[in-house]
Structures are given as C-alpha cells and as structure tokens.
C-alpha cells in the first residue's frame, strides 16, 4: 500500500518528491557531520 502511494506521488508531483528526497539526504548529511564533530571533540 505504501509503495503504491510513493509511486503515485512520484508520478503526480515529481518536483515535490525530489524536494522531499533532497531534504532527507540533507538531514542524513547534517546528522553525519554532527556525529563527526562529536567524535572529534571527544577524541581530542
């Protein structure tokens, strides 16, 4: 059911779907950067 919704969303609103994916990746990258800062602070 969820897969069908995702496919429907991709075909009906591709720009918004792309923005959502970019937002997710930006969040992952930001989280990884914060984790790197944390470990850098702990280890020095």
N, CA, C and O atoms as a Tinker XYZ file with bonds, in Angstrom:
   176  protein
     1  N      0.823000   -1.193000    0.000000    73     2
     2  CA     0.000000    0.000000    0.000000    64     1     3
     3  C      0.866000    1.256000    0.000000    63     2     4     5
     4  O      0.616000    2.184000   -0.769000    81     3
     5  N      1.891000    1.287000    0.866000    73     3     6
     6  CA     2.767000    2.443000    0.935000    64     5     7
     7  C      3.555000    2.614000   -0.364000    63     6     8     9
     8  O      3.788000    3.738000   -0.810000    81     7
     9  N      3.961000    1.502000   -0.964000    73     7    10
    10  CA     4.713000    1.569000   -2.220000    64     9    11
    11  C      3.849000    2.181000   -3.312000    63    10    12    13
    12  O      4.334000    2.981000   -4.111000    81    11
    13  N      2.578000    1.811000   -3.352000    73    11    14
    14  CA     1.667000    2.370000   -4.352000    64    13    15
    15  C      1.524000    3.877000   -4.164000    63    14    16    17
    16  O      1.481000    4.624000   -5.142000    81    15
    17  N      1.450000    4.323000   -2.915000    73    15    18
    18  CA     1.347000    5.755000   -2.660000    64    17    19
    19  C      2.602000    6.477000   -3.124000    63    18    20    21
    20  O      2.511000    7.547000   -3.726000    81    19
    21  N      3.765000    5.912000   -2.854000    73    19    22
    22  CA     5.027000    6.539000   -3.262000    64    21    23
    23  C      5.094000    6.638000   -4.778000    63    22    24    25
    24  O      5.475000    7.682000   -5.309000    81    23
    25  N      4.735000    5.586000   -5.476000    73    23    26
    26  CA     4.754000    5.610000   -6.939000    64    25    27
    27  C      3.759000    6.654000   -7.459000    63    26    28    29
    28  O      4.079000    7.407000   -8.379000    81    27
    29  N      2.572000    6.702000   -6.885000    73    27    30
    30  CA     1.570000    7.695000   -7.274000    64    29    31
    31  C      2.106000    9.109000   -7.053000    63    30    32    33
    32  O      1.951000    9.975000   -7.914000    81    31
    33  N      2.733000    9.341000   -5.904000    73    31    34
    34  CA     3.278000   10.656000   -5.579000    64    33    35
    35  C      4.386000   11.045000   -6.547000    63    34    36    37
    36  O      4.465000   12.199000   -6.968000    81    35
    37  N      5.250000   10.084000   -6.906000    73    35    38
    38  CA     6.339000   10.374000   -7.843000    64    37    39
    39  C      5.809000   10.799000   -9.202000    63    38    40    41
    40  O      6.362000   11.700000   -9.832000    81    39
    41  N      4.728000   10.149000   -9.663000    73    39    42
    42  CA     4.195000   10.467000  -10.987000    64    41    43
    43  C      3.331000   11.722000  -10.999000    63    42    44    45
    44  O      3.268000   12.413000  -12.016000    81    43
    45  N      2.664000   12.030000   -9.884000    73    43    46
    46  CA     1.779000   13.192000   -9.878000    64    45    47
    47  C      2.479000   14.461000   -9.432000    63    46    48    49
    48  O      2.097000   15.552000   -9.857000    81    47
    49  N      3.486000   14.348000   -8.594000    73    47    50
    50  CA     4.201000   15.521000   -8.081000    64    49    51
    51  C      5.705000   15.247000   -8.042000    63    50    52    53
    52  O      6.280000   15.116000   -6.961000    81    51
    53  N      6.339000   15.161000   -9.196000    73    51    54
    54  CA     7.769000   14.803000   -9.208000    64    53    55
    55  C      8.668000   15.856000   -8.561000    63    54    56    57
    56  O      9.663000   15.503000   -7.927000    81    55
    57  N      8.338000   17.139000   -8.710000    73    55    58
    58  CA     9.186000   18.181000   -8.116000    64    57    59
    59  C      9.137000   18.109000   -6.591000    63    58    60    61
    60  O     10.169000   18.229000   -5.930000    81    59
    61  N      7.946000   17.914000   -6.032000    73    59    62
    62  CA     7.828000   17.814000   -4.585000    64    61    63
    63  C      8.486000   16.545000   -4.067000    63    62    64    65
    64  O      9.074000   16.548000   -2.985000    81    63
    65  N      8.393000   15.458000   -4.828000    73    63    66
    66  CA     9.035000   14.210000   -4.422000    64    65    67
    67  C     10.556000   14.383000   -4.401000    63    66    68    69
    68  O     11.227000   13.896000   -3.491000    81    67
    69  N     11.090000   15.071000   -5.396000    73    67    70
    70  CA    12.533000   15.318000   -5.449000    64    69    71
    71  C     12.968000   16.191000   -4.272000    63    70    72    73
    72  O     14.016000   15.956000   -3.671000    81    71
    73  N     12.162000   17.192000   -3.951000    73    71    74
    74  CA    12.489000   18.063000   -2.819000    64    73    75
    75  C     12.470000   17.273000   -1.517000    63    74    76    77
    76  O     13.306000   17.503000   -0.642000    81    75
    77  N     11.528000   16.349000   -1.379000    73    75    78
    78  CA    11.458000   15.530000   -0.173000    64    77    79
    79  C     12.684000   14.638000   -0.055000    63    78    80    81
    80  O     13.241000   14.495000    1.033000    81    79
    81  N     13.106000   14.040000   -1.153000    73    79    82
    82  CA    14.298000   13.184000   -1.133000    64    81    83
    83  C     15.539000   14.011000   -0.801000    63    82    84    85
    84  O     16.393000   13.576000   -0.028000    81    83
    85  N     15.635000   15.203000   -1.389000    73    83    86
    86  CA    16.771000   16.077000   -1.082000    64    85    87
    87  C     16.782000   16.446000    0.390000    63    86    88    89
    88  O     17.844000   16.497000    1.010000    81    87
    89  N     15.611000   16.702000    0.953000    73    87    90
    90  CA    15.522000   17.030000    2.372000    64    89    91
    91  C     15.986000   15.891000    3.246000    63    90    92    93
    92  O     16.665000   16.114000    4.248000    81    91
    93  N     15.631000   14.674000    2.884000    73    91    94
    94  CA    16.060000   13.505000    3.650000    64    93    95
    95  C     17.571000   13.355000    3.584000    63    94    96    97
    96  O     18.220000   13.127000    4.605000    81    95
    97  N     18.131000   13.482000    2.391000    73    95    98
    98  CA    19.586000   13.354000    2.260000    64    97    99
    99  C     20.311000   14.472000    2.987000    63    98   100   101
   100  O     21.359000   14.241000    3.591000    81    99
   101  N     19.761000   15.694000    2.934000    73    99   102
   102  CA    20.379000   16.798000    3.669000    64   101   103
   103  C     20.378000   16.514000    5.168000    63   102   104   105
   104  O     21.353000   16.808000    5.860000    81   103
   105  N     19.296000   15.948000    5.661000    73   103   106
   106  CA    19.224000   15.601000    7.076000    64   105   107
   107  C     20.237000   14.536000    7.453000    63   106   108   109
   108  O     20.859000   14.613000    8.513000    81   107
   109  N     20.405000   13.545000    6.593000    73   107   110
   110  CA    21.382000   12.483000    6.850000    64   109   111
   111  C     22.794000   13.054000    6.861000    63   110   112   113
   112  O     23.600000   12.713000    7.727000    81   111
   113  N     23.090000   13.920000    5.904000    73   111   114
   114  CA    24.427000   14.518000    5.822000    64   113   115
   115  C     24.686000   15.399000    7.036000    63   114   116   117
   116  O     25.776000   15.369000    7.607000    81   115
   117  N     23.687000   16.182000    7.431000    73   115   118
   118  CA    23.852000   17.039000    8.602000    64   117   119
   119  C     24.067000   16.198000    9.858000    63   118   120   121
   120  O     24.906000   16.534000   10.694000    81   119
   121  N     23.322000   15.121000    9.992000    73   119   122
   122  CA    23.499000   14.234000   11.142000    64   121   123
   123  C     24.890000   13.620000   11.164000    63   122   124   125
   124  O     25.508000   13.524000   12.225000    81   123
   125  N     25.386000   13.207000   10.012000    73   123   126
   126  CA    26.732000   12.630000    9.939000    64   125   127
   127  C     27.783000   13.672000   10.304000    63   126   128   129
   128  O     28.757000   13.364000   10.990000    81   127
   129  N     27.587000   14.892000    9.850000    73   127   130
   130  CA    28.534000   15.964000   10.198000    64   129   131
   131  C     28.530000   16.229000   11.695000    63   130   132   133
   132  O     29.591000   16.405000   12.293000    81   131
   133  N     27.365000   16.260000   12.302000    73   131   134
   134  CA    27.285000   16.487000   13.747000    64   133   135
   135  C     27.940000   15.343000   14.520000    63   134   136   137
   136  O     28.602000   15.566000   15.534000    81   135
   137  N     27.751000   14.128000   14.034000    73   135   138
   138  CA    28.379000   12.973000   14.668000    64   137   139
   139  C     29.903000   13.065000   14.564000    63   138   140   141
   140  O     30.616000   12.723000   15.508000    81   139
   141  N     30.392000   13.523000   13.423000    73   139   142
   142  CA    31.834000   13.685000   13.248000    64   141   143
   143  C     32.376000   14.748000   14.187000    63   142   144   145
   144  O     33.455000   14.581000   14.756000    81   143
   145  N     31.638000   15.842000   14.355000    73   143   146
   146  CA    32.057000   16.893000   15.290000    64   145   147
   147  C     32.091000   16.343000   16.706000    63   146   148   149
   148  O     33.025000   16.620000   17.458000    81   147
   149  N     31.087000   15.573000   17.072000    73   147   150
   150  CA    31.040000   14.984000   18.417000    64   149   151
   151  C     32.256000   14.109000   18.667000    63   150   152   153
   152  O     32.942000   14.278000   19.675000    81   151
   153  N     32.534000   13.172000   17.762000    73   151   154
   154  CA    33.664000   12.267000   17.972000    64   153   155
   155  C     34.993000   13.012000   17.924000    63   154   156   157
   156  O     35.929000   12.652000   18.638000    81   155
   157  N     35.084000   14.031000   17.103000    73   155   158
   158  CA    36.292000   14.838000   17.054000    64   157   159
   159  C     36.528000   15.541000   18.396000    63   158   160   161
   160  O     37.659000   15.617000   18.878000    81   159
   161  N     35.442000   16.054000   18.991000    73   159   162
   162  CA    35.557000   16.721000   20.294000    64   161   163
   163  C     35.901000   15.737000   21.393000    63   162   164   165
   164  O     36.669000   16.069000   22.296000    81   163
   165  N     35.357000   14.550000   21.339000    73   163   166
   166  CA    35.611000   13.546000   22.367000    64   165   167
   167  C     37.053000   13.043000   22.296000    63   166   168   169
   168  O     37.689000   12.835000   23.329000    81   167
   169  N     37.551000   12.853000   21.123000    73   167   170
   170  CA    38.869000   12.244000   20.956000    64   169   171
   171  C     40.024000   13.229000   21.060000    63   170   172   173
   172  O     41.183000   12.812000   21.053000    81   171
   173  N     39.742000   14.514000   21.156000    73   171   174
   174  CA    40.847000   15.476000   21.265000    64   173   175
   175  C     40.895000   16.111000   22.631000    63   174   176
   176  O     41.762000   16.944000   22.895000    81   175
